[in-house]
Amino acid sequence: TGYNNNDDGGDMSGGSSSGTTFFLKFDDGKSYHRGRLPLNLVHRLNRECRDSRALRYLSTGSATVDDGERWYYAEFDSGECWWGTNNGRSEEDGTLYQILMQTDVHRVAFGIKSSWIVIGKNGEVAWKSIPQKLHDVLVARGGGAVDGNGTATLSSDIPSTFSSLAAAPCEVSLGVEGAYFVRFSDGTFDYSLPSFVADVCERLEAGGKVIRNVALNVDTYDCLIRYS
């Protein structure tokens, strides 16, 4: 799970088991992570003599795969970006690799079974194998999705992209068993969360708080809620 704190302020609450890895970056430039970073990222940091404290944003895939092949997307304070997708050694890896090459990335989330979603800074979104409900929400908000051949698709299993016709997504995360959270630039959001997480969100909203993001973990039910 990766997360960085934007300049809209906000408090954070969450639950975490001892095995969860997470990364936090704060407005003052300080960062904190717990657990083991993807081995392929660690190897590159060491090889290029780079400090993980210079990371501004980090999103990682499931820790259940071979750690040397774990998907990740990393952006440094300098603006330089790295990602690990096995250099396109499979069709899924190759599709994601090409999208990351062509996109000025704002957010990335990795899910189970080679699922992913990429949000560009221009509001464009690409995704594959995300929960069907999230797929439907994005299609409804974007006015339609197309596959690589420009053909409209109603399936979340086909790589899809759209240029947002309404407010673009600005935060997204994927979790276990079809869980997700997405927030749009107009302040609206949609989610399908484990009941104990949804209950906390509802209590915060009832108390007048604004949910900024819910960072989910793809391997566990752990999460982090950012609100203001």
JSON list of C-alpha atoms in Angstrom, two decimals:
[
{"chain": "A", "resi": 1, "resn": "THR", "atom": "CA", "xyz": [0.00, 0.00, 0.00]},
{"chain": "A", "resi": 2, "resn": "GLY", "atom": "CA", "xyz": [1.34, 3.43, -0.89]},
{"chain": "A", "resi": 3, "resn": "TYR", "atom": "CA", "xyz": [0.16, 6.87, 0.12]},
{"chain": "A", "resi": 4, "resn": "ASN", "atom": "CA", "xyz": [1.25, 10.47, 0.07]},
{"chain": "A", "resi": 5, "resn": "ASN", "atom": "CA", "xyz": [-0.34, 13.36, 1.91]},
{"chain": "A", "resi": 6, "resn": "ASN", "atom": "CA", "xyz": [-1.52, 16.22, -0.32]},
{"chain": "A", "resi": 7, "resn": "ASP", "atom": "CA", "xyz": [-1.60, 19.85, 0.74]},
{"chain": "A", "resi": 8, "resn": "ASP", "atom": "CA", "xyz": [-5.31, 19.81, 1.63]},
{"chain": "A", "resi": 9, "resn": "GLY", "atom": "CA", "xyz": [-4.46, 18.96, 5.24]},
{"chain": "A", "resi": 10, "resn": "GLY", "atom": "CA", "xyz": [-6.45, 16.38, 7.09]},
{"chain": "A", "resi": 11, "resn": "ASP", "atom": "CA", "xyz": [-6.17, 13.84, 9.86]},
{"chain": "A", "resi": 12, "resn": "MET", "atom": "CA", "xyz": [-5.62, 10.14, 9.51]},
{"chain": "A", "resi": 13, "resn": "SER", "atom": "CA", "xyz": [-7.00, 7.11, 11.24]},
{"chain": "A", "resi": 14, "resn": "GLY", "atom": "CA", "xyz": [-6.69, 3.46, 10.48]},
{"chain": "A", "resi": 15, "resn": "GLY", "atom": "CA", "xyz": [-6.03, -0.05, 11.58]},
{"chain": "A", "resi": 16, "resn": "SER", "atom": "CA", "xyz": [-3.01, -2.12, 10.72]},
{"chain": "A", "resi": 17, "resn": "SER", "atom": "CA", "xyz": [-1.79, -5.60, 11.46]},
{"chain": "A", "resi": 18, "resn": "SER", "atom": "CA", "xyz": [1.85, -6.28, 12.16]},
{"chain": "A", "resi": 19, "resn": "GLY", "atom": "CA", "xyz": [2.44, -7.72, 8.69]},
{"chain": "A", "resi": 20, "resn": "THR", "atom": "CA", "xyz": [1.23, -4.74, 6.65]},
{"chain": "A", "resi": 21, "resn": "THR", "atom": "CA", "xyz": [3.70, -2.61, 4.71]},
{"chain": "A", "resi": 22, "resn": "PHE", "atom": "CA", "xyz": [2.89, 1.05, 4.18]},
{"chain": "A", "resi": 23, "resn": "PHE", "atom": "CA", "xyz": [4.55, 4.27, 3.06]},
{"chain": "A", "resi": 24, "resn": "LEU", "atom": "CA", "xyz": [3.66, 7.80, 4.19]},
{"chain": "A", "resi": 25, "resn": "LYS", "atom": "CA", "xyz": [4.94, 11.14, 2.92]},
{"chain": "A", "resi": 26, "resn": "PHE", "atom": "CA", "xyz": [4.04, 14.32, 4.82]},
{"chain": "A", "resi": 27, "resn": "ASP", "atom": "CA", "xyz": [3.81, 17.96, 3.77]},
{"chain": "A", "resi": 28, "resn": "ASP", "atom": "CA", "xyz": [7.02, 18.83, 5.61]},
{"chain": "A", "resi": 29, "resn": "GLY", "atom": "CA", "xyz": [8.95, 16.38, 3.44]},
{"chain": "A", "resi": 30, "resn": "LYS", "atom": "CA", "xyz": [9.34, 13.70, 6.07]},
{"chain": "A", "resi": 31, "resn": "SER", "atom": "CA", "xyz": [8.46, 10.15, 5.08]},
{"chain": "A", "resi": 32, "resn": "TYR", "atom": "CA", "xyz": [7.84, 6.95, 6.97]},
{"chain": "A", "resi": 33, "resn": "HIS", "atom": "CA", "xyz": [7.42, 3.38, 5.89]},
{"chain": "A", "resi": 34, "resn": "ARG", "atom": "CA", "xyz": [6.96, 0.14, 7.74]},
{"chain": "A", "resi": 35, "resn": "GLY", "atom": "CA", "xyz": [7.67, -3.29, 6.42]},
{"chain": "A", "resi": 36, "resn": "ARG", "atom": "CA", "xyz": [9.69, -4.41, 3.43]},
{"chain": "A", "resi": 37, "resn": "LEU", "atom": "CA", "xyz": [9.78, -2.47, 0.18]},
{"chain": "A", "resi": 38, "resn": "PRO", "atom": "CA", "xyz": [9.54, -4.53, -3.04]},
{"chain": "A", "resi": 39, "resn": "LEU", "atom": "CA", "xyz": [12.87, -6.27, -3.59]},
{"chain": "A", "resi": 40, "resn": "ASN", "atom": "CA", "xyz": [13.10, -5.10, -7.20]},
{"chain": "A", "resi": 41, "resn": "LEU", "atom": "CA", "xyz": [12.72, -1.49, -6.00]},
{"chain": "A", "resi": 42, "resn": "VAL", "atom": "CA", "xyz": [15.29, -1.99, -3.23]},
{"chain": "A", "resi": 43, "resn": "HIS", "atom": "CA", "xyz": [17.79, -3.44, -5.70]},
{"chain": "A", "resi": 44, "resn": "ARG", "atom": "CA", "xyz": [17.40, -0.46, -8.02]},
{"chain": "A", "resi": 45, "resn": "LEU", "atom": "CA", "xyz": [17.71, 2.04, -5.16]},
{"chain": "A", "resi": 46, "resn": "ASN", "atom": "CA", "xyz": [20.95, 0.36, -4.12]},
{"chain": "A", "resi": 47, "resn": "ARG", "atom": "CA", "xyz": [22.24, 0.07, -7.67]},
{"chain": "A", "resi": 48, "resn": "GLU", "atom": "CA", "xyz": [21.67, 3.76, -8.38]},
{"chain": "A", "resi": 49, "resn": "CYS", "atom": "CA", "xyz": [22.69, 4.92, -4.87]},
{"chain": "A", "resi": 50, "resn": "ARG", "atom": "CA", "xyz": [19.32, 6.51, -4.20]},
{"chain": "A", "resi": 51, "resn": "ASP", "atom": "CA", "xyz": [17.72, 7.15, -0.83]},
{"chain": "A", "resi": 52, "resn": "SER", "atom": "CA", "xyz": [14.17, 5.91, -0.24]},
{"chain": "A", "resi": 53, "resn": "ARG", "atom": "CA", "xyz": [13.56, 9.06, 1.80]},
{"chain": "A", "resi": 54, "resn": "ALA", "atom": "CA", "xyz": [13.57, 10.98, -1.50]},
{"chain": "A", "resi": 55, "resn": "LEU", "atom": "CA", "xyz": [10.42, 9.15, -2.61]},
{"chain": "A", "resi": 56, "resn": "ARG", "atom": "CA", "xyz": [7.38, 11.40, -2.90]},
{"chain": "A", "resi": 57, "resn": "TYR", "atom": "CA", "xyz": [4.81, 8.78, -3.89]},
{"chain": "A", "resi": 58, "resn": "LEU", "atom": "CA", "xyz": [4.86, 4.99, -3.84]},
{"chain": "A", "resi": 59, "resn": "SER", "atom": "CA", "xyz": [2.27, 2.39, -4.77]},
{"chain": "A", "resi": 60, "resn": "THR", "atom": "CA", "xyz": [2.96, -1.35, -4.65]},
{"chain": "A", "resi": 61, "resn": "GLY", "atom": "CA", "xyz": [1.23, -4.52, -5.73]},
{"chain": "A", "resi": 62, "resn": "SER", "atom": "CA", "xyz": [0.48, -7.69, -3.82]},
{"chain": "A", "resi": 63, "resn": "ALA", "atom": "CA", "xyz": [3.18, -9.04, -1.55]},
{"chain": "A", "resi": 64, "resn": "THR", "atom": "CA", "xyz": [2.00, -12.58, -2.28]},
{"chain": "A", "resi": 65, "resn": "VAL", "atom": "CA", "xyz": [3.90, -12.72, -5.57]},
{"chain": "A", "resi": 66, "resn": "ASP", "atom": "CA", "xyz": [7.64, -13.30, -5.94]},
{"chain": "A", "resi": 67, "resn": "ASP", "atom": "CA", "xyz": [9.10, -10.24, -4.24]},
{"chain": "A", "resi": 68, "resn": "GLY", "atom": "CA", "xyz": [11.57, -9.73, -7.07]},
{"chain": "A", "resi": 69, "resn": "GLU", "atom": "CA", "xyz": [8.67, -9.36, -9.49]},
{"chain": "A", "resi": 70, "resn": "ARG", "atom": "CA", "xyz": [6.33, -7.27, -7.38]},
{"chain": "A", "resi": 71, "resn": "TRP", "atom": "CA", "xyz": [4.66, -4.43, -9.24]},
{"chain": "A", "resi": 72, "resn": "TYR", "atom": "CA", "xyz": [5.40, -0.92, -8.02]},
{"chain": "A", "resi": 73, "resn": "TYR", "atom": "CA", "xyz": [5.23, 2.70, -9.11]},
{"chain": "A", "resi": 74, "resn": "ALA", "atom": "CA", "xyz": [7.50, 5.27, -7.46]},
{"chain": "A", "resi": 75, "resn": "GLU", "atom": "CA", "xyz": [7.90, 9.02, -7.90]},
{"chain": "A", "resi": 76, "resn": "PHE", "atom": "CA", "xyz": [10.75, 11.00, -6.35]},
{"chain": "A", "resi": 77, "resn": "ASP", "atom": "CA", "xyz": [10.72, 14.56, -5.02]},
{"chain": "A", "resi": 78, "resn": "SER", "atom": "CA", "xyz": [12.62, 15.52, -8.18]},
{"chain": "A", "resi": 79, "resn": "GLY", "atom": "CA", "xyz": [9.75, 14.30, -10.37]},
{"chain": "A", "resi": 80, "resn": "GLU", "atom": "CA", "xyz": [11.66, 11.27, -11.65]},
{"chain": "A", "resi": 81, "resn": "CYS", "atom": "CA", "xyz": [9.48, 8.16, -11.87]},
{"chain": "A", "resi": 82, "resn": "TRP", "atom": "CA", "xyz": [10.31, 4.46, -11.71]},
{"chain": "A", "resi": 83, "resn": "TRP", "atom": "CA", "xyz": [8.10, 1.44, -12.06]},
{"chain": "A", "resi": 84, "resn": "GLY", "atom": "CA", "xyz": [8.44, -2.30, -11.95]},
{"chain": "A", "resi": 85, "resn": "THR", "atom": "CA", "xyz": [6.24, -4.34, -14.28]},
{"chain": "A", "resi": 86, "resn": "ASN", "atom": "CA", "xyz": [8.66, -7.15, -15.18]},
{"chain": "A", "resi": 87, "resn": "ASN", "atom": "CA", "xyz": [9.57, -5.28, -18.38]},
{"chain": "A", "resi": 88, "resn": "GLY", "atom": "CA", "xyz": [6.55, -6.58, -20.22]},
{"chain": "A", "resi": 89, "resn": "ARG", "atom": "CA", "xyz": [7.37, -10.27, -19.87]},
{"chain": "A", "resi": 90, "resn": "SER", "atom": "CA", "xyz": [3.65, -11.10, -19.97]},
{"chain": "A", "resi": 91, "resn": "GLU", "atom": "CA", "xyz": [0.75, -9.54, -21.84]},
{"chain": "A", "resi": 92, "resn": "GLU", "atom": "CA", "xyz": [-0.56, -7.95, -18.63]},
{"chain": "A", "resi": 93, "resn": "ASP", "atom": "CA", "xyz": [2.87, -6.56, -17.75]},
{"chain": "A", "resi": 94, "resn": "GLY", "atom": "CA", "xyz": [3.36, -5.21, -21.27]},
{"chain": "A", "resi": 95, "resn": "THR", "atom": "CA", "xyz": [0.01, -3.40, -21.35]},
{"chain": "A", "resi": 96, "resn": "LEU", "atom": "CA", "xyz": [0.67, -1.68, -18.05]},
{"chain": "A", "resi": 97, "resn": "TYR", "atom": "CA", "xyz": [4.24, -0.85, -19.03]},
{"chain": "A", "resi": 98, "resn": "GLN", "atom": "CA", "xyz": [3.08, 0.91, -22.19]},
{"chain": "A", "resi": 99, "resn": "ILE", "atom": "CA", "xyz": [0.42, 2.89, -20.33]},
{"chain": "A", "resi": 100, "resn": "LEU", "atom": "CA", "xyz": [2.93, 4.07, -17.72]},
{"chain": "A", "resi": 101, "resn": "MET", "atom": "CA", "xyz": [5.32, 5.05, -20.51]},
{"chain": "A", "resi": 102, "resn": "GLN", "atom": "CA", "xyz": [2.64, 7.17, -22.18]},
{"chain": "A", "resi": 103, "resn": "THR", "atom": "CA", "xyz": [1.02, 8.72, -19.08]},
{"chain": "A", "resi": 104, "resn": "ASP", "atom": "CA", "xyz": [2.00, 11.62, -16.84]},
{"chain": "A", "resi": 105, "resn": "VAL", "atom": "CA", "xyz": [0.89, 9.68, -13.77]},
{"chain": "A", "resi": 106, "resn": "HIS", "atom": "CA", "xyz": [-1.05, 11.15, -10.85]},
{"chain": "A", "resi": 107, "resn": "ARG", "atom": "CA", "xyz": [-2.11, 7.96, -9.05]},
{"chain": "A", "resi": 108, "resn": "VAL", "atom": "CA", "xyz": [-1.69, 4.20, -9.50]},
{"chain": "A", "resi": 109, "resn": "ALA", "atom": "CA", "xyz": [-3.40, 1.37, -7.65]},
{"chain": "A", "resi": 110, "resn": "PHE", "atom": "CA", "xyz": [-2.64, -2.33, -7.98]},
{"chain": "A", "resi": 111, "resn": "GLY", "atom": "CA", "xyz": [-5.15, -5.02, -7.10]},
{"chain": "A", "resi": 112, "resn": "ILE", "atom": "CA", "xyz": [-5.42, -8.78, -7.13]},
{"chain": "A", "resi": 113, "resn": "LYS", "atom": "CA", "xyz": [-4.95, -11.01, -10.19]},
{"chain": "A", "resi": 114, "resn": "SER", "atom": "CA", "xyz": [-3.00, -8.45, -12.24]},
{"chain": "A", "resi": 115, "resn": "SER", "atom": "CA", "xyz": [-5.62, -5.74, -11.83]},
{"chain": "A", "resi": 116, "resn": "TRP", "atom": "CA", "xyz": [-4.60, -2.09, -11.91]},
{"chain": "A", "resi": 117, "resn": "ILE", "atom": "CA", "xyz": [-5.82, 1.45, -12.47]},
{"chain": "A", "resi": 118, "resn": "VAL", "atom": "CA", "xyz": [-3.78, 4.47, -13.57]},
{"chain": "A", "resi": 119, "resn": "ILE", "atom": "CA", "xyz": [-4.94, 8.10, -13.26]},
{"chain": "A", "resi": 120, "resn": "GLY", "atom": "CA", "xyz": [-3.12, 10.68, -15.35]},
{"chain": "A", "resi": 121, "resn": "LYS", "atom": "CA", "xyz": [-2.58, 14.28, -14.33]},
{"chain": "A", "resi": 122, "resn": "ASN", "atom": "CA", "xyz": [-4.70, 15.32, -17.32]},
{"chain": "A", "resi": 123, "resn": "GLY", "atom": "CA", "xyz": [-7.68, 13.35, -16.00]},
{"chain": "A", "resi": 124, "resn": "GLU", "atom": "CA", "xyz": [-7.32, 10.35, -18.28]},
{"chain": "A", "resi": 125, "resn": "VAL", "atom": "CA", "xyz": [-7.79, 6.95, -16.67]},
{"chain": "A", "resi": 126, "resn": "ALA", "atom": "CA", "xyz": [-6.77, 3.45, -17.71]},
{"chain": "A", "resi": 127, "resn": "TRP", "atom": "CA", "xyz": [-7.64, 0.22, -15.94]},
{"chain": "A", "resi": 128, "resn": "LYS", "atom": "CA", "xyz": [-7.82, -3.55, -16.21]},
{"chain": "A", "resi": 129, "resn": "SER", "atom": "CA", "xyz": [-9.66, -6.22, -14.21]},
{"chain": "A", "resi": 130, "resn": "ILE", "atom": "CA", "xyz": [-10.86, -3.80, -11.53]},
{"chain": "A", "resi": 131, "resn": "PRO", "atom": "CA", "xyz": [-14.08, -4.54, -9.59]},
{"chain": "A", "resi": 132, "resn": "GLN", "atom": "CA", "xyz": [-17.06, -4.37, -11.96]},
{"chain": "A", "resi": 133, "resn": "LYS", "atom": "CA", "xyz": [-18.82, -1.80, -9.79]},
{"chain": "A", "resi": 134, "resn": "LEU", "atom": "CA", "xyz": [-15.85, 0.56, -9.97]},
{"chain": "A", "resi": 135, "resn": "HIS", "atom": "CA", "xyz": [-15.65, -0.03, -13.71]},
{"chain": "A", "resi": 136, "resn": "ASP", "atom": "CA", "xyz": [-19.32, 0.94, -14.05]},
{"chain": "A", "resi": 137, "resn": "VAL", "atom": "CA", "xyz": [-18.83, 4.08, -11.96]},
{"chain": "A", "resi": 138, "resn": "LEU", "atom": "CA", "xyz": [-15.91, 5.21, -14.10]},
{"chain": "A", "resi": 139, "resn": "VAL", "atom": "CA", "xyz": [-17.73, 4.50, -17.34]},
{"chain": "A", "resi": 140, "resn": "ALA", "atom": "CA", "xyz": [-20.77, 6.46, -16.12]},
{"chain": "A", "resi": 141, "resn": "ARG", "atom": "CA", "xyz": [-18.62, 9.40, -15.04]},
{"chain": "A", "resi": 142, "resn": "GLY", "atom": "CA", "xyz": [-16.45, 9.37, -18.13]},
{"chain": "A", "resi": 143, "resn": "GLY", "atom": "CA", "xyz": [-19.15, 9.01, -20.72]},
{"chain": "A", "resi": 144, "resn": "GLY", "atom": "CA", "xyz": [-17.86, 5.70, -22.06]},
{"chain": "A", "resi": 145, "resn": "ALA", "atom": "CA", "xyz": [-14.79, 3.50, -22.09]},
{"chain": "A", "resi": 146, "resn": "VAL", "atom": "CA", "xyz": [-12.92, 2.09, -25.06]},
{"chain": "A", "resi": 147, "resn": "ASP", "atom": "CA", "xyz": [-10.48, -0.74, -25.47]},
{"chain": "A", "resi": 148, "resn": "GLY", "atom": "CA", "xyz": [-7.24, -0.54, -27.41]},
{"chain": "A", "resi": 149, "resn": "ASN", "atom": "CA", "xyz": [-9.12, -0.81, -30.69]},
{"chain": "A", "resi": 150, "resn": "GLY", "atom": "CA", "xyz": [-11.48, 2.05, -29.88]},
{"chain": "A", "resi": 151, "resn": "THR", "atom": "CA", "xyz": [-14.40, -0.31, -29.24]},
{"chain": "A", "resi": 152, "resn": "ALA", "atom": "CA", "xyz": [-16.75, 0.37, -26.35]},
{"chain": "A", "resi": 153, "resn": "THR", "atom": "CA", "xyz": [-16.46, -2.24, -23.63]},
{"chain": "A", "resi": 154, "resn": "LEU", "atom": "CA", "xyz": [-18.69, -3.12, -20.71]},
{"chain": "A", "resi": 155, "resn": "SER", "atom": "CA", "xyz": [-16.26, -5.56, -19.12]},
{"chain": "A", "resi": 156, "resn": "SER", "atom": "CA", "xyz": [-13.74, -4.61, -16.48]},
{"chain": "A", "resi": 157, "resn": "ASP", "atom": "CA", "xyz": [-11.46, -7.41, -17.70]},
{"chain": "A", "resi": 158, "resn": "ILE", "atom": "CA", "xyz": [-10.55, -5.58, -20.92]},
{"chain": "A", "resi": 159, "resn": "PRO", "atom": "CA", "xyz": [-7.94, -2.80, -20.70]},
{"chain": "A", "resi": 160, "resn": "SER", "atom": "CA", "xyz": [-9.97, 0.40, -20.84]},
{"chain": "A", "resi": 161, "resn": "THR", "atom": "CA", "xyz": [-9.33, 4.13, -20.96]},
{"chain": "A", "resi": 162, "resn": "PHE", "atom": "CA", "xyz": [-11.35, 7.29, -21.10]},
{"chain": "A", "resi": 163, "resn": "SER", "atom": "CA", "xyz": [-10.90, 11.03, -21.07]},
{"chain": "A", "resi": 164, "resn": "SER", "atom": "CA", "xyz": [-13.08, 12.30, -18.27]},
{"chain": "A", "resi": 165, "resn": "LEU", "atom": "CA", "xyz": [-16.02, 14.40, -19.43]},
{"chain": "A", "resi": 166, "resn": "ALA", "atom": "CA", "xyz": [-16.96, 15.30, -15.87]},
{"chain": "A", "resi": 167, "resn": "ALA", "atom": "CA", "xyz": [-14.80, 15.63, -12.76]},
{"chain": "A", "resi": 168, "resn": "ALA", "atom": "CA", "xyz": [-11.75, 13.40, -13.08]},
{"chain": "A", "resi": 169, "resn": "PRO", "atom": "CA", "xyz": [-10.76, 10.85, -10.41]},
{"chain": "A", "resi": 170, "resn": "CYS", "atom": "CA", "xyz": [-8.06, 12.17, -8.11]},
{"chain": "A", "resi": 171, "resn": "GLU", "atom": "CA", "xyz": [-7.68, 9.34, -5.56]},
{"chain": "A", "resi": 172, "resn": "VAL", "atom": "CA", "xyz": [-8.17, 5.60, -5.95]},
{"chain": "A", "resi": 173, "resn": "SER", "atom": "CA", "xyz": [-7.27, 2.42, -4.09]},
{"chain": "A", "resi": 174, "resn": "LEU", "atom": "CA", "xyz": [-8.01, -1.29, -4.48]},
{"chain": "A", "resi": 175, "resn": "GLY", "atom": "CA", "xyz": [-8.40, -3.80, -1.67]},
{"chain": "A", "resi": 176, "resn": "VAL", "atom": "CA", "xyz": [-9.38, -7.36, -0.95]},
{"chain": "A", "resi": 177, "resn": "GLU", "atom": "CA", "xyz": [-12.54, -9.06, -2.22]},
{"chain": "A", "resi": 178, "resn": "GLY", "atom": "CA", "xyz": [-13.54, -6.27, -4.61]},
{"chain": "A", "resi": 179, "resn": "ALA", "atom": "CA", "xyz": [-13.07, -3.42, -2.15]},
{"chain": "A", "resi": 180, "resn": "TYR", "atom": "CA", "xyz": [-12.25, 0.00, -3.60]},
{"chain": "A", "resi": 181, "resn": "PHE", "atom": "CA", "xyz": [-12.37, 3.73, -2.96]},
{"chain": "A", "resi": 182, "resn": "VAL", "atom": "CA", "xyz": [-12.41, 6.47, -5.58]},
{"chain": "A", "resi": 183, "resn": "ARG", "atom": "CA", "xyz": [-12.65, 10.22, -5.09]},
{"chain": "A", "resi": 184, "resn": "PHE", "atom": "CA", "xyz": [-13.30, 12.74, -7.84]},
{"chain": "A", "resi": 185, "resn": "SER", "atom": "CA", "xyz": [-11.99, 16.27, -8.21]},
{"chain": "A", "resi": 186, "resn": "ASP", "atom": "CA", "xyz": [-15.43, 17.73, -7.50]},
{"chain": "A", "resi": 187, "resn": "GLY", "atom": "CA", "xyz": [-15.30, 16.22, -3.99]},
{"chain": "A", "resi": 188, "resn": "THR", "atom": "CA", "xyz": [-17.70, 13.34, -4.64]},
{"chain": "A", "resi": 189, "resn": "PHE", "atom": "CA", "xyz": [-16.61, 9.78, -4.02]},
{"chain": "A", "resi": 190, "resn": "ASP", "atom": "CA", "xyz": [-17.75, 6.20, -4.33]},
{"chain": "A", "resi": 191, "resn": "TYR", "atom": "CA", "xyz": [-16.66, 3.11, -2.46]},
{"chain": "A", "resi": 192, "resn": "SER", "atom": "CA", "xyz": [-17.22, -0.52, -1.71]},
{"chain": "A", "resi": 193, "resn": "LEU", "atom": "CA", "xyz": [-15.50, -1.18, 1.60]},
{"chain": "A", "resi": 194, "resn": "PRO", "atom": "CA", "xyz": [-15.44, -3.83, 4.31]},
{"chain": "A", "resi": 195, "resn": "SER", "atom": "CA", "xyz": [-18.26, -3.10, 6.73]},
{"chain": "A", "resi": 196, "resn": "PHE", "atom": "CA", "xyz": [-16.02, -2.00, 9.59]},
{"chain": "A", "resi": 197, "resn": "VAL", "atom": "CA", "xyz": [-14.28, 0.53, 7.33]},
{"chain": "A", "resi": 198, "resn": "ALA", "atom": "CA", "xyz": [-17.55, 1.78, 5.85]},
{"chain": "A", "resi": 199, "resn": "ASP", "atom": "CA", "xyz": [-18.93, 2.24, 9.36]},
{"chain": "A", "resi": 200, "resn": "VAL", "atom": "CA", "xyz": [-16.00, 4.48, 10.31]},
{"chain": "A", "resi": 201, "resn": "CYS", "atom": "CA", "xyz": [-16.43, 6.54, 7.14]},
{"chain": "A", "resi": 202, "resn": "GLU", "atom": "CA", "xyz": [-20.13, 6.98, 7.84]},
{"chain": "A", "resi": 203, "resn": "ARG", "atom": "CA", "xyz": [-19.45, 8.09, 11.42]},
{"chain": "A", "resi": 204, "resn": "LEU", "atom": "CA", "xyz": [-16.88, 10.60, 10.23]},
{"chain": "A", "resi": 205, "resn": "GLU", "atom": "CA", "xyz": [-19.29, 11.99, 7.65]},
{"chain": "A", "resi": 206, "resn": "ALA", "atom": "CA", "xyz": [-22.09, 12.17, 10.21]},
{"chain": "A", "resi": 207, "resn": "GLY", "atom": "CA", "xyz": [-19.74, 14.23, 12.38]},
{"chain": "A", "resi": 208, "resn": "GLY", "atom": "CA", "xyz": [-19.17, 16.73, 9.59]},
{"chain": "A", "resi": 209, "resn": "LYS", "atom": "CA", "xyz": [-15.85, 15.38, 8.40]},
{"chain": "A", "resi": 210, "resn": "VAL", "atom": "CA", "xyz": [-14.84, 15.15, 4.73]},
{"chain": "A", "resi": 211, "resn": "ILE", "atom": "CA", "xyz": [-13.31, 11.86, 3.55]},
{"chain": "A", "resi": 212, "resn": "ARG", "atom": "CA", "xyz": [-10.23, 12.66, 1.48]},
{"chain": "A", "resi": 213, "resn": "ASN", "atom": "CA", "xyz": [-8.99, 9.16, 0.78]},
{"chain": "A", "resi": 214, "resn": "VAL", "atom": "CA", "xyz": [-9.13, 5.57, 1.99]},
{"chain": "A", "resi": 215, "resn": "ALA", "atom": "CA", "xyz": [-5.86, 3.73, 1.36]},
{"chain": "A", "resi": 216, "resn": "LEU", "atom": "CA", "xyz": [-6.55, 0.00, 1.17]},
{"chain": "A", "resi": 217, "resn": "ASN", "atom": "CA", "xyz": [-4.23, -2.99, 1.30]},
{"chain": "A", "resi": 218, "resn": "VAL", "atom": "CA", "xyz": [-4.60, -5.57, -1.44]},
{"chain": "A", "resi": 219, "resn": "ASP", "atom": "CA", "xyz": [-3.45, -8.46, 0.80]},
{"chain": "A", "resi": 220, "resn": "THR", "atom": "CA", "xyz": [-5.17, -7.67, 4.12]},
{"chain": "A", "resi": 221, "resn": "TYR", "atom": "CA", "xyz": [-8.14, -5.76, 5.51]},
{"chain": "A", "resi": 222, "resn": "ASP", "atom": "CA", "xyz": [-5.88, -3.04, 6.87]},
{"chain": "A", "resi": 223, "resn": "CYS", "atom": "CA", "xyz": [-6.57, 0.53, 5.76]},
{"chain": "A", "resi": 224, "resn": "LEU", "atom": "CA", "xyz": [-5.83, 4.17, 6.39]},
{"chain": "A", "resi": 225, "resn": "ILE", "atom": "CA", "xyz": [-8.54, 6.86, 6.21]},
{"chain": "A", "resi": 226, "resn": "ARG", "atom": "CA", "xyz": [-7.60, 10.48, 5.53]},
{"chain": "A", "resi": 227, "resn": "TYR", "atom": "CA", "xyz": [-10.20, 13.09, 6.42]},
{"chain": "A", "resi": 228, "resn": "SER", "atom": "CA", "xyz": [-10.52, 16.77, 7.31]}
]
